[in-house]
Amino acid sequence: MKWIGLFLALTMSASAHAQEAPRPQKVDDLVRLLQDPEVRSWLEKAPGPSSIAVEEVDAGLATWEAATRSRIDGVVQVIPRIPGEFMAAASRTRADALSHGKLPVFVVFLGLTAVGLLAERMFARSRRRAEGLQERLLAIGVFAVAMGAVFFAFDWPALPRIVLLVSLLALVAYRTISALLDAAVLASSVRRRAKVFAGVAVVAVAAASLGPPLSIDPAATEAISFCFSIALLALAVEGAVSSSGRTLATRISLCLAFVVIWALWCVGLHGLFWLGVYAMALPTVLRFTGRAAAEAFPSEPDSMKRVLLARGSRAVVVVAAAAWLALVWRFDPNSLVHNNHVVAAVSYGLLKSVVVLLLADLAWHLARSWIDRRLTVSSGVAGDASQAARQGRLRTLLPIFRNMLAVIVAVVAGLIVLAELGVQIGPLIAGAGIFGVALGFGSQTLVKDVVSGIFYLLDDAFRVGEYIQAKSYKGTVEGFSLRSVRLRHHRGPVFTVPFGELGAVENMSRDWVIDKFRVNVSYDADIEKARKLAKKIGEELKADPELGPLFIEPLKMKGVEEFGDYGIVLSFAMTTVPGMQTYIRRKAYAKIREAFKANGIDFATPSVQVGGDARDSAAAAATALRTEQDKGVAEEGSWHDCGRERRPPSGLASTSRDRRPECLTSRSARH
């Protein structure tokens, strides 16, 4: 139908331009050819591009299915020939060794093993340390080096040389795996099964690698691998079934997973097979490496050596798995990576992304370990003022630097991963910039807080552990974020204050503090004696082993501050380290009280003083007169005031101000 549409388009175009130019002869030939019934019928029956693609996919699947079927049939048919192929290869190897005057391979292998064990035993005696994973691995290393030295010291024939080399490598590999399994926290039955499984797997790999050098039929080599795979599957299923610590559903799931992974290997899907193997084995291996790193440095939980060993070993394991998977995809002709470039790009991009994430994780944990260790050291070190100031600045800036580093590492790693997956990160960066500008305009308060915090830190206005006051907020600085500071009030409450709300900051914990206080003494106190006592108290406080280091200038009396209502106000002052002035002042108060009391210096107390001597006598006379009146002693019924008699109204009492003192005196004398 597409060709018919093209024919119509060409016809319409030709009719539109007929008036402008004559039609070429080729166009007439094409039109006449398309009008031919045979050509038209063929064009209508011709397959489209989609059907061609479907046929190609079907052909690929058919080819893969036929190749897999023929390979399985060949393996099954060649299994009876495995003993014969094995005996023939052993005969060729023995004949090659004897023809060159060498001992049989088995005898030489036993001799090399004995040499390695002897060297390992001598090394263990020289070390005389507790047997652990590191010591066992070092001993195995000595064992391998000793065997390798003897092996390379002699010239071996071709076939015995390759058999000896593969056998020695298999032995070293098995011993290493056994040492790792012994160090793992596993039950004895599980450890035993794991060692048997590892031994069978090592022998299977060695046998498969010896096939081509010993001229064994490739079909027989593949059949040997197939038989070993059945044995490994049986061991894995038996271990899953016999594990009493798992539920029935978990054991069935493990058995099915093992069968599926084995089937993937049998049908030639090696990439999916290794993915399944990694999914089953990698979590256990990574946990084991973490525990091994913890046992290697038990007393240094946050040391960079431990972090490097733990994270580095895990990264090496994952990178090795990714590299092996890439090699399998590269050399596996049945892999989808070879058939589809999109799948290849995504697959290799994922492997590269795994490597990038592992490197980012390692870099972040190393940086965080260093920062945490610096924070721990700075919080536990007590030195001079400059050292304390530097440590306080580190405690202030390092947490913010740690948070910023985490964001930077995450963003950079994410961008690299997207780039490896084929995503164009240029538009993302440009869009992030535009979004950042829009976010800045929309959240001016947040931007103000962040910028203000940056300038506070650059000005070194306050540090973690210092006591500050800003507006109505006061407290000890406990920590920072990008936009706020956390203050702990001395009564307990915590203030989280945005940097933009701080304003002017009063730092009460920087360098030194001058503390002044006043003491009221009576007016008859000896000022000079009080000054000498204050000086003596200051010397005693400075000589105190606990209080002396807290002083910068000792306690002194400055003199008379003012005359108060009840006594003289004396002023005292001292210079101390920040934050300890209140504690020292309390000690000084106690000593001043004891010293003043022992030396007869009285503190001023509130009192009321009524009149002088004349007023006292007048008050006494008035009291006596009122007493006489109450007793009814007065008979005259009138008052005498300087020779003049005045009778008060009935019911009213007289006051002392109604008569003069001389009159009161004469009346008292008369009575």
XYZ file of C-alpha atoms in Angstrom:
671
model
C 0.000 0.000 0.000
C 2.920 2.370 0.610
C 4.046 1.953 -2.936
C 0.523 2.817 -4.170
C 0.575 5.993 -2.089
C 3.980 6.878 -3.498
C 2.664 6.309 -6.996
C -0.291 8.651 -6.315
C 2.022 11.307 -4.874
C 4.269 11.098 -7.902
C 1.270 11.325 -10.233
C -0.111 14.381 -8.438
C 3.272 16.050 -8.467
C 3.709 15.359 -12.150
C 0.281 16.808 -12.995
C 1.001 19.915 -10.914
C 4.209 20.678 -12.743
C 3.019 19.664 -16.216
C 2.468 23.183 -17.305
C 5.915 24.344 -16.212
C 8.285 21.760 -17.745
C 8.028 18.692 -19.971
C 8.033 15.330 -18.120
C 11.304 13.352 -18.401
C 11.380 9.993 -20.117
C 12.381 8.201 -16.892
C 9.213 9.334 -15.204
C 7.135 7.948 -18.038
C 8.981 4.644 -17.771
C 8.385 4.510 -13.988
C 4.687 5.246 -14.383
C 4.331 2.634 -17.069
C 6.219 0.119 -14.899
C 4.001 0.763 -11.892
C 0.904 0.259 -14.012
C 2.070 -3.241 -14.903
C -0.301 -5.791 -13.172
C 2.520 -8.127 -12.131
C 4.548 -5.321 -10.508
C 1.457 -4.005 -8.756
C 0.522 -7.434 -7.367
C 4.083 -8.009 -6.114
C 4.149 -4.645 -4.361
C 0.876 -5.429 -2.613
C 2.225 -8.776 -1.339
C 5.692 -7.505 -0.334
C 6.343 -7.628 3.493
C 6.766 -4.380 5.417
C 9.672 -3.448 7.700
C 7.847 -4.634 10.838
C 7.299 -8.116 9.441
C 10.960 -8.285 8.419
C 11.974 -7.412 11.982
C 9.648 -10.047 13.378
C 11.135 -12.633 11.017
C 14.643 -11.661 12.130
C 13.674 -12.034 15.793
C 12.028 -15.364 15.077
C 15.118 -16.488 13.209
C 17.329 -15.451 16.165
C 15.173 -17.303 18.661
C 15.035 -20.335 16.424
C 18.803 -20.324 16.017
C 19.327 -20.015 19.778
C 16.826 -22.785 20.485
C 18.409 -25.108 17.916
C 21.939 -24.417 19.202
C 20.877 -25.013 22.811
C 19.090 -28.236 21.927
C 22.029 -29.586 19.943
C 24.476 -28.661 22.746
C 22.405 -30.446 25.377
C 22.017 -33.510 23.137
C 25.755 -33.588 22.500
C 26.519 -33.323 26.226
C 24.155 -36.177 27.048
C 25.639 -38.369 24.308
C 29.268 -37.742 25.314
C 28.817 -38.464 29.047
C 29.694 -42.196 28.660
C 33.008 -41.189 27.039
C 34.182 -39.062 29.988
C 36.198 -41.827 31.762
C 37.967 -42.731 28.523
C 38.861 -39.115 27.765
C 40.122 -38.664 31.313
C 42.309 -41.771 31.194
C 43.710 -40.803 27.821
C 44.647 -37.339 29.077
C 46.271 -38.816 32.199
C 48.273 -41.254 30.048
C 49.510 -38.474 27.799
C 50.571 -36.388 30.792
C 52.383 -39.300 32.440
C 54.149 -40.260 29.212
C 55.260 -36.652 28.684
C 56.703 -36.461 32.192
C 58.519 -39.808 31.988
C 59.901 -39.065 28.541
C 61.666 -35.989 29.976
C 63.016 -37.852 32.985
C 60.551 -36.346 35.463
C 58.482 -37.964 38.138
C 54.747 -38.454 37.654
C 52.611 -35.406 38.173
C 50.895 -36.775 41.256
C 54.204 -37.456 43.014
C 55.533 -34.007 42.136
C 52.310 -32.431 43.365
C 52.634 -34.207 46.709
C 56.265 -33.064 47.006
C 55.409 -29.427 46.287
C 52.577 -29.594 48.801
C 54.945 -30.966 51.451
C 57.422 -28.139 50.800
C 54.645 -25.564 51.143
C 53.351 -27.095 54.388
C 56.858 -27.159 55.858
C 57.395 -23.488 55.056
C 53.984 -22.632 56.507
C 54.752 -24.476 59.747
C 58.069 -22.684 60.166
C 56.353 -19.353 59.580
C 53.683 -20.139 62.173
C 56.340 -21.010 64.775
C 58.222 -17.778 64.127
C 55.107 -15.636 64.547
C 53.852 -17.055 67.870
C 50.613 -15.088 67.730
C 46.975 -15.940 68.225
C 45.566 -17.718 65.213
C 43.167 -15.432 63.371
C 42.062 -14.681 59.852
C 45.040 -12.483 59.072
C 47.514 -15.034 60.406
C 45.883 -17.844 58.440
C 45.906 -15.816 55.231
C 49.568 -14.919 55.767
C 50.376 -18.573 56.355
C 48.572 -19.569 53.163
C 50.529 -16.871 51.349
C 53.800 -18.367 52.617
C 52.555 -21.816 51.559
C 51.833 -20.574 48.027
C 55.126 -18.685 47.717
C 57.152 -21.723 48.810
C 55.421 -24.010 46.320
C 55.718 -21.421 43.573
C 59.433 -20.949 44.219
C 60.119 -24.681 43.893
C 57.806 -24.997 40.893
C 59.508 -22.222 38.925
C 62.969 -23.405 39.938
C 62.699 -26.448 37.632
C 61.927 -26.835 33.956
C 58.856 -28.999 33.474
C 57.442 -30.523 30.293
C 54.447 -28.853 28.695
C 51.614 -31.099 29.857
C 52.892 -31.744 33.427
C 53.608 -28.018 33.813
C 50.046 -26.927 33.047
C 48.565 -29.725 35.191
C 50.804 -28.831 38.138
C 50.094 -25.122 37.818
C 46.326 -25.567 37.726
C 46.440 -28.069 40.596
C 48.532 -25.774 42.795
C 46.283 -22.785 42.087
C 43.220 -24.898 42.888
C 44.768 -26.015 46.184
C 45.645 -22.455 47.220
C 42.179 -21.235 46.236
C 40.469 -23.962 48.252
C 42.600 -23.291 51.331
C 41.851 -19.568 51.098
C 38.121 -20.199 50.826
C 38.320 -22.594 53.765
C 40.085 -19.977 55.903
C 37.428 -17.407 55.049
C 34.660 -19.862 55.890
C 36.306 -20.690 59.218
C 36.410 -16.994 60.078
C 32.736 -16.549 59.210
C 30.128 -16.894 61.934
C 28.502 -20.105 60.710
C 27.247 -23.295 62.260
C 29.522 -26.284 62.015
C 27.173 -28.169 59.677
C 26.767 -25.166 57.397
C 30.535 -24.586 57.359
C 31.155 -28.217 56.468
C 28.654 -28.147 53.602
C 30.114 -24.869 52.364
C 33.613 -26.357 52.308
C 32.404 -29.389 50.353
C 30.597 -27.117 47.887
C 33.716 -24.958 47.493
C 35.906 -28.026 46.943
C 33.640 -29.403 44.216
C 33.434 -25.972 42.551
C 37.244 -25.562 42.575
C 37.742 -29.045 41.092
C 35.103 -28.310 38.432
C 36.824 -25.071 37.392
C 40.216 -26.786 37.317
C 38.891 -29.651 35.198
C 37.202 -27.280 32.746
C 40.384 -25.204 32.401
C 42.539 -28.304 31.797
C 40.397 -29.519 28.895
C 41.927 -27.517 26.002
C 45.612 -27.875 27.083
C 45.264 -31.643 27.472
C 43.543 -31.984 24.066
C 40.323 -33.321 25.574
C 37.280 -33.276 23.318
C 35.379 -29.979 23.892
C 32.141 -31.935 24.116
C 33.687 -34.106 26.846
C 34.917 -31.013 28.705
C 31.433 -29.541 28.547
C 29.976 -32.841 29.710
C 32.376 -32.860 32.692
C 31.255 -29.336 33.581
C 27.628 -30.428 33.236
C 28.159 -33.341 35.630
C 29.890 -31.103 38.150
C 27.022 -28.585 37.848
C 24.528 -31.315 38.741
C 26.643 -32.200 41.778
C 26.800 -28.552 42.857
C 23.045 -28.182 42.379
C 22.442 -31.257 44.514
C 24.703 -29.896 47.270
C 22.979 -26.511 47.196
C 19.495 -28.018 47.311
C 20.530 -30.373 50.116
C 21.915 -27.461 52.126
C 18.747 -25.416 51.607
C 16.490 -28.319 52.587
C 18.493 -29.278 55.679
C 18.709 -25.729 57.075
C 16.488 -25.897 60.146
C 16.663 -22.188 60.878
C 14.519 -21.243 57.873
C 10.821 -21.657 57.243
C 9.446 -24.147 54.742
C 8.506 -21.405 52.277
C 12.023 -19.965 52.429
C 13.605 -23.358 51.807
C 11.333 -24.026 48.850
C 12.132 -20.593 47.416
C 15.864 -21.226 47.751
C 15.569 -24.587 46.015
C 13.608 -23.050 43.147
C 16.142 -20.231 42.858
C 19.023 -22.725 42.667
C 17.203 -24.727 39.984
C 16.466 -21.595 37.930
C 20.089 -20.427 38.131
C 21.316 -23.865 37.080
C 18.842 -23.922 34.176
C 20.109 -20.528 32.983
C 23.625 -21.914 32.859
C 22.486 -25.047 31.053
C 20.709 -23.139 28.280
C 23.703 -20.855 27.728
C 22.364 -17.601 29.249
C 25.577 -16.962 31.104
C 24.874 -13.290 31.780
C 21.616 -14.010 33.562
C 23.275 -16.949 35.314
C 25.968 -14.737 36.855
C 23.392 -12.119 37.801
C 21.522 -14.795 39.734
C 24.722 -16.015 41.372
C 25.613 -12.475 42.470
C 22.102 -11.863 43.769
C 22.398 -14.988 45.942
C 26.009 -14.673 47.080
C 26.933 -10.977 47.180
C 24.923 -9.975 50.304
C 26.561 -12.735 52.349
C 30.024 -11.902 51.017
C 29.603 -8.194 51.773
C 28.411 -8.896 55.317
C 31.382 -11.166 55.855
C 33.860 -8.547 54.645
C 32.301 -6.008 57.010
C 32.694 -8.365 59.975
C 36.263 -9.192 58.961
C 37.127 -5.479 58.890
C 35.549 -5.012 62.320
C 37.612 -7.885 63.721
C 40.790 -6.496 62.158
C 40.446 -3.151 64.014
C 38.261 -3.823 67.066
C 39.600 -0.876 69.079
C 39.310 1.712 66.285
C 35.671 1.804 65.169
C 35.984 5.112 63.298
C 39.550 4.846 62.022
C 40.271 5.449 58.366
C 42.073 2.100 58.159
C 38.951 0.244 59.209
C 36.725 2.266 56.877
C 39.143 1.780 54.003
C 39.376 -1.955 54.642
C 35.626 -2.465 55.075
C 34.361 -0.211 52.293
C 37.357 -0.879 50.065
C 37.023 -4.652 50.306
C 33.305 -4.444 49.562
C 33.996 -2.149 46.633
C 36.637 -4.553 45.307
C 34.200 -7.471 45.543
C 31.439 -5.609 43.706
C 33.810 -4.193 41.074
C 35.262 -7.656 40.464
C 31.745 -9.023 40.037
C 30.843 -6.234 37.615
C 34.057 -6.738 35.623
C 33.456 -10.480 35.397
C 29.881 -9.871 34.270
C 31.137 -7.473 31.573
C 33.578 -10.095 30.339
C 30.841 -12.718 30.258
C 28.608 -10.409 28.222
C 31.456 -9.584 25.895
C 32.396 -13.169 25.093
C 28.934 -14.727 25.238
C 27.501 -14.911 21.699
C 23.998 -15.623 22.990
C 23.861 -12.491 25.130
C 21.365 -9.754 24.280
C 24.205 -7.259 24.581
C 25.504 -8.412 21.195
C 22.089 -8.320 19.531
C 20.787 -4.907 20.625
C 22.896 -1.775 20.949
C 20.367 -0.141 23.275
C 20.573 -3.072 25.686
C 24.366 -3.004 25.404
C 24.516 0.720 26.202
C 22.187 0.394 29.199
C 23.958 -2.732 30.500
C 27.458 -1.310 30.340
C 26.146 2.001 31.668
C 24.727 0.210 34.706
C 28.036 -1.534 35.351
C 29.924 1.767 35.112
C 27.331 3.377 37.369
C 27.925 0.703 39.996
C 31.637 1.505 39.938
C 30.943 5.254 40.211
C 28.577 4.776 43.158
C 31.083 2.554 44.940
C 33.850 5.124 44.510
C 31.533 7.892 45.719
C 30.516 5.795 48.730
C 34.143 5.070 49.593
C 35.166 8.733 49.257
C 32.219 9.908 51.391
C 32.842 7.402 54.198
C 36.551 8.218 54.281
C 35.801 11.949 54.511
C 33.118 11.420 57.150
C 35.437 9.198 59.204
C 38.146 11.869 59.140
C 35.682 14.611 60.121
C 34.155 12.554 62.946
C 37.583 11.705 64.292
C 38.609 15.364 64.212
C 35.421 16.316 66.040
C 36.067 13.678 68.704
C 39.654 14.820 69.190
C 38.684 18.505 69.336
C 35.990 17.848 71.939
C 38.321 15.852 74.179
C 41.443 18.044 74.041
C 41.994 20.717 76.686
C 44.876 23.078 76.029
C 45.692 26.746 76.060
C 43.346 29.490 74.886
C 44.552 29.500 71.273
C 44.293 25.730 71.021
C 40.810 25.767 72.533
C 39.741 28.506 70.119
C 41.003 26.541 67.136
C 39.284 23.370 68.305
C 36.055 25.290 68.843
C 36.223 26.675 65.324
C 36.745 23.153 63.986
C 33.724 21.889 65.928
C 31.720 24.711 64.374
C 32.783 24.422 60.741
C 33.368 20.686 60.277
C 29.697 19.584 60.660
C 28.625 22.149 58.055
C 31.449 21.046 55.759
C 30.359 17.422 56.235
C 26.783 18.204 55.193
C 27.923 20.207 52.170
C 30.305 17.419 51.155
C 27.494 14.861 51.349
C 25.319 16.973 49.051
C 28.180 17.560 46.589
C 29.143 13.864 46.437
C 25.524 12.800 45.946
C 24.870 15.355 43.200
C 28.105 14.657 41.316
C 27.653 10.876 41.553
C 24.039 11.181 40.376
C 25.029 13.302 37.373
C 27.810 10.886 36.393
C 25.425 7.926 36.663
C 22.880 9.675 34.440
C 25.618 10.484 31.935
C 26.749 6.840 31.880
C 23.162 5.733 31.255
C 23.005 7.964 28.173
C 21.047 10.872 29.648
C 22.093 14.327 28.466
C 22.956 16.153 31.688
C 23.579 19.533 30.028
C 19.868 20.468 29.909
C 19.488 19.170 33.462
C 22.247 21.467 34.709
C 20.778 24.430 32.831
C 17.302 23.660 34.170
C 18.699 23.311 37.681
C 20.289 26.743 37.356
C 17.023 28.327 36.233
C 15.149 26.529 38.992
C 17.719 27.748 41.518
C 17.226 31.353 40.434
C 13.446 30.986 40.651
C 13.745 29.334 44.044
C 16.003 32.139 45.241
C 13.455 34.801 44.289
C 10.605 32.801 45.763
C 12.291 32.038 49.073
C 14.173 35.197 49.964
C 13.946 34.468 53.677
C 15.642 31.127 53.231
C 18.362 32.674 51.089
C 18.787 35.422 53.685
C 19.228 32.842 56.433
C 21.782 30.837 54.460
C 23.801 33.882 53.385
C 23.694 35.350 56.902
C 24.932 32.053 58.320
C 27.837 32.018 55.880
C 28.911 35.499 56.938
C 28.499 34.701 60.645
C 30.820 31.739 60.181
C 33.300 33.738 58.128
C 33.344 36.434 60.832
C 33.817 33.756 63.494
C 31.041 35.368 65.515
C 30.414 32.277 67.623
C 31.426 28.662 67.888
C 29.971 25.451 69.218
C 30.050 25.494 73.017
C 30.036 29.291 73.423
C 27.349 31.208 75.289
C 25.808 33.987 73.211
C 22.901 36.406 73.356
C 21.101 37.818 70.321
C 17.975 39.932 70.820
C 15.814 37.927 73.219
C 17.627 34.637 72.583
C 20.449 33.455 74.789
C 22.095 30.122 75.353
C 25.015 27.819 74.567
C 25.594 27.042 70.898
C 24.954 23.322 70.383
C 25.042 23.017 66.610
C 24.338 24.472 63.187
C 22.462 23.753 60.031
C 22.605 25.618 56.751
C 19.934 28.085 57.875
C 19.745 28.088 61.683
C 21.673 27.805 64.934
C 20.594 25.739 67.932
C 20.919 27.428 71.348
C 20.546 25.693 74.696
C 19.305 28.068 77.420
C 20.927 27.709 80.847
C 17.539 26.636 82.222
C 17.146 23.883 79.644
C 14.988 25.079 76.726
C 16.403 24.850 73.210
C 16.037 27.687 70.700
C 16.362 27.030 66.973
C 17.012 30.492 65.581
C 17.386 31.258 61.836
C 20.552 33.156 61.067
C 18.549 35.997 59.586
C 16.853 36.593 62.965
C 20.019 36.854 65.052
C 21.118 40.422 64.336
C 23.889 41.669 66.604
C 25.408 38.793 68.574
C 26.812 39.225 72.080
C 29.419 36.529 72.668
C 29.975 35.913 76.375
C 32.536 33.121 76.004
C 35.335 34.712 74.047
C 38.838 35.405 75.459
C 38.131 36.799 78.975
C 35.445 38.197 81.296
C 35.626 41.064 83.824
C 33.274 40.377 86.706
C 32.311 43.229 89.075
C 30.218 43.083 92.236
C 29.436 45.329 95.227
C 29.379 44.801 98.983
C 27.683 47.144 101.522
C 29.461 47.720 104.863
C 28.528 49.923 107.794
C 29.618 53.545 107.983
C 32.020 52.867 110.820
C 33.875 50.114 108.853
C 37.647 50.418 108.252
C 37.983 50.859 104.455
C 41.751 50.300 104.357
C 41.408 47.110 106.365
C 38.691 45.898 103.994
C 40.995 46.589 101.019
C 43.823 44.550 102.527
C 41.481 41.688 103.314
C 40.171 41.701 99.724
C 43.728 41.579 98.374
C 44.562 38.665 100.664
C 41.416 36.812 99.556
C 42.380 37.373 95.902
C 45.817 35.868 96.503
C 44.293 32.850 98.241
C 41.883 32.248 95.375
C 44.648 32.519 92.796
C 46.816 30.093 94.768
C 44.010 27.538 94.885
C 44.855 24.597 92.534
C 41.262 24.404 91.321
C 40.450 28.097 90.976
C 43.896 29.466 90.128
C 43.930 28.410 86.444
C 40.569 30.138 85.994
C 41.947 33.581 86.913
C 43.465 36.096 84.539
C 43.517 38.990 87.029
C 42.993 38.300 90.771
C 40.251 39.711 92.942
C 40.784 43.337 94.010
C 38.781 46.016 95.799
C 38.399 49.060 93.573
C 37.354 51.354 96.392
C 34.245 53.158 97.620
C 31.605 53.166 94.924
C 29.016 55.347 96.715
C 27.382 56.185 100.038
C 24.172 54.249 100.371
C 21.160 54.669 102.588
C 22.356 52.166 105.137
C 26.131 51.994 104.604
C 29.138 52.366 102.333
C 29.130 50.537 98.958
C 32.511 48.899 98.160
C 33.300 47.786 94.546
C 35.222 44.589 93.734
C 36.457 43.270 90.332
C 38.316 40.296 88.846
C 39.186 38.966 85.374
C 38.504 35.269 84.669
C 38.163 32.853 81.825
C 34.726 32.955 80.133
C 31.932 31.041 81.765
C 33.552 30.580 85.192
C 32.977 34.017 86.691
C 29.793 33.020 88.522
C 31.455 30.016 90.125
C 34.434 32.109 91.285
C 32.185 34.892 92.550
C 30.360 32.477 94.843
C 33.659 31.339 96.327
C 34.737 34.967 96.759
C 31.466 35.854 98.531
C 32.002 33.097 101.083
C 35.591 34.123 101.818
C 34.726 37.848 102.075
C 31.984 37.124 104.588
C 34.249 35.000 106.762
C 37.147 37.490 106.605
C 34.994 40.562 107.358
C 33.235 38.835 110.228
C 36.532 37.697 111.759
C 38.030 41.211 111.540
C 35.082 43.186 112.902
C 33.827 44.683 109.667
C 30.051 44.717 109.787
C 27.870 44.556 106.725
C 25.286 47.289 106.322
C 21.762 46.343 107.369
C 18.540 48.327 106.932
C 17.576 50.258 110.219
C 15.234 53.084 111.360
C 16.646 55.849 113.650
C 14.116 58.000 115.505
C 15.240 61.546 116.610
C 18.032 62.682 118.982
C 18.385 63.270 122.844
C 15.988 66.226 123.252
C 13.292 64.503 121.332
C 13.827 61.356 123.362
C 13.211 63.283 126.679
C 10.200 65.027 125.277
C 8.747 61.776 124.124
C 9.328 60.268 127.578
C 7.636 63.238 129.299
C 4.654 63.000 127.004
C 4.336 59.327 127.749
C 4.436 59.959 131.504
C 1.814 62.692 131.218
C -0.525 60.454 129.315
C -0.089 57.783 131.923
C -1.068 60.212 134.676
C -4.123 61.260 132.752
C -5.181 57.664 132.264
C -4.968 57.006 136.021
C -7.064 59.992 136.844
C -4.347 61.681 138.906
C -5.086 65.108 137.381
C -7.474 66.993 139.762
C -7.383 70.461 138.457
C -9.267 69.723 135.263
C -7.309 72.305 133.382
C -3.964 72.582 131.535
C -1.277 75.054 132.479
C 0.630 76.563 129.626
C 3.228 79.172 130.787
C 1.137 80.560 133.590
C -2.126 80.423 131.578
C -4.773 77.836 132.283
C -6.483 76.261 129.270
C -9.112 73.511 129.617
C -9.258 71.073 126.715
C -12.599 69.973 125.403
C -13.941 66.906 126.998
C -12.924 63.615 125.249
C -9.815 65.038 123.544
C -6.240 64.229 124.463
C -3.421 66.657 124.202
C -0.312 66.171 122.199
C 3.255 67.048 122.959
C 3.259 69.837 120.424
C 0.520 71.711 122.360
C 2.908 72.698 125.122
C 6.526 73.801 125.298
C 9.197 71.746 127.043
C 9.595 74.203 129.951
C 5.934 73.997 130.731
C 6.077 70.243 130.786
C 9.048 70.452 133.094
C 7.327 72.773 135.584
C 4.244 70.623 135.653
C 6.210 67.507 136.244
C 8.034 69.189 139.093
C 4.804 70.362 140.610
C 3.393 66.899 140.644
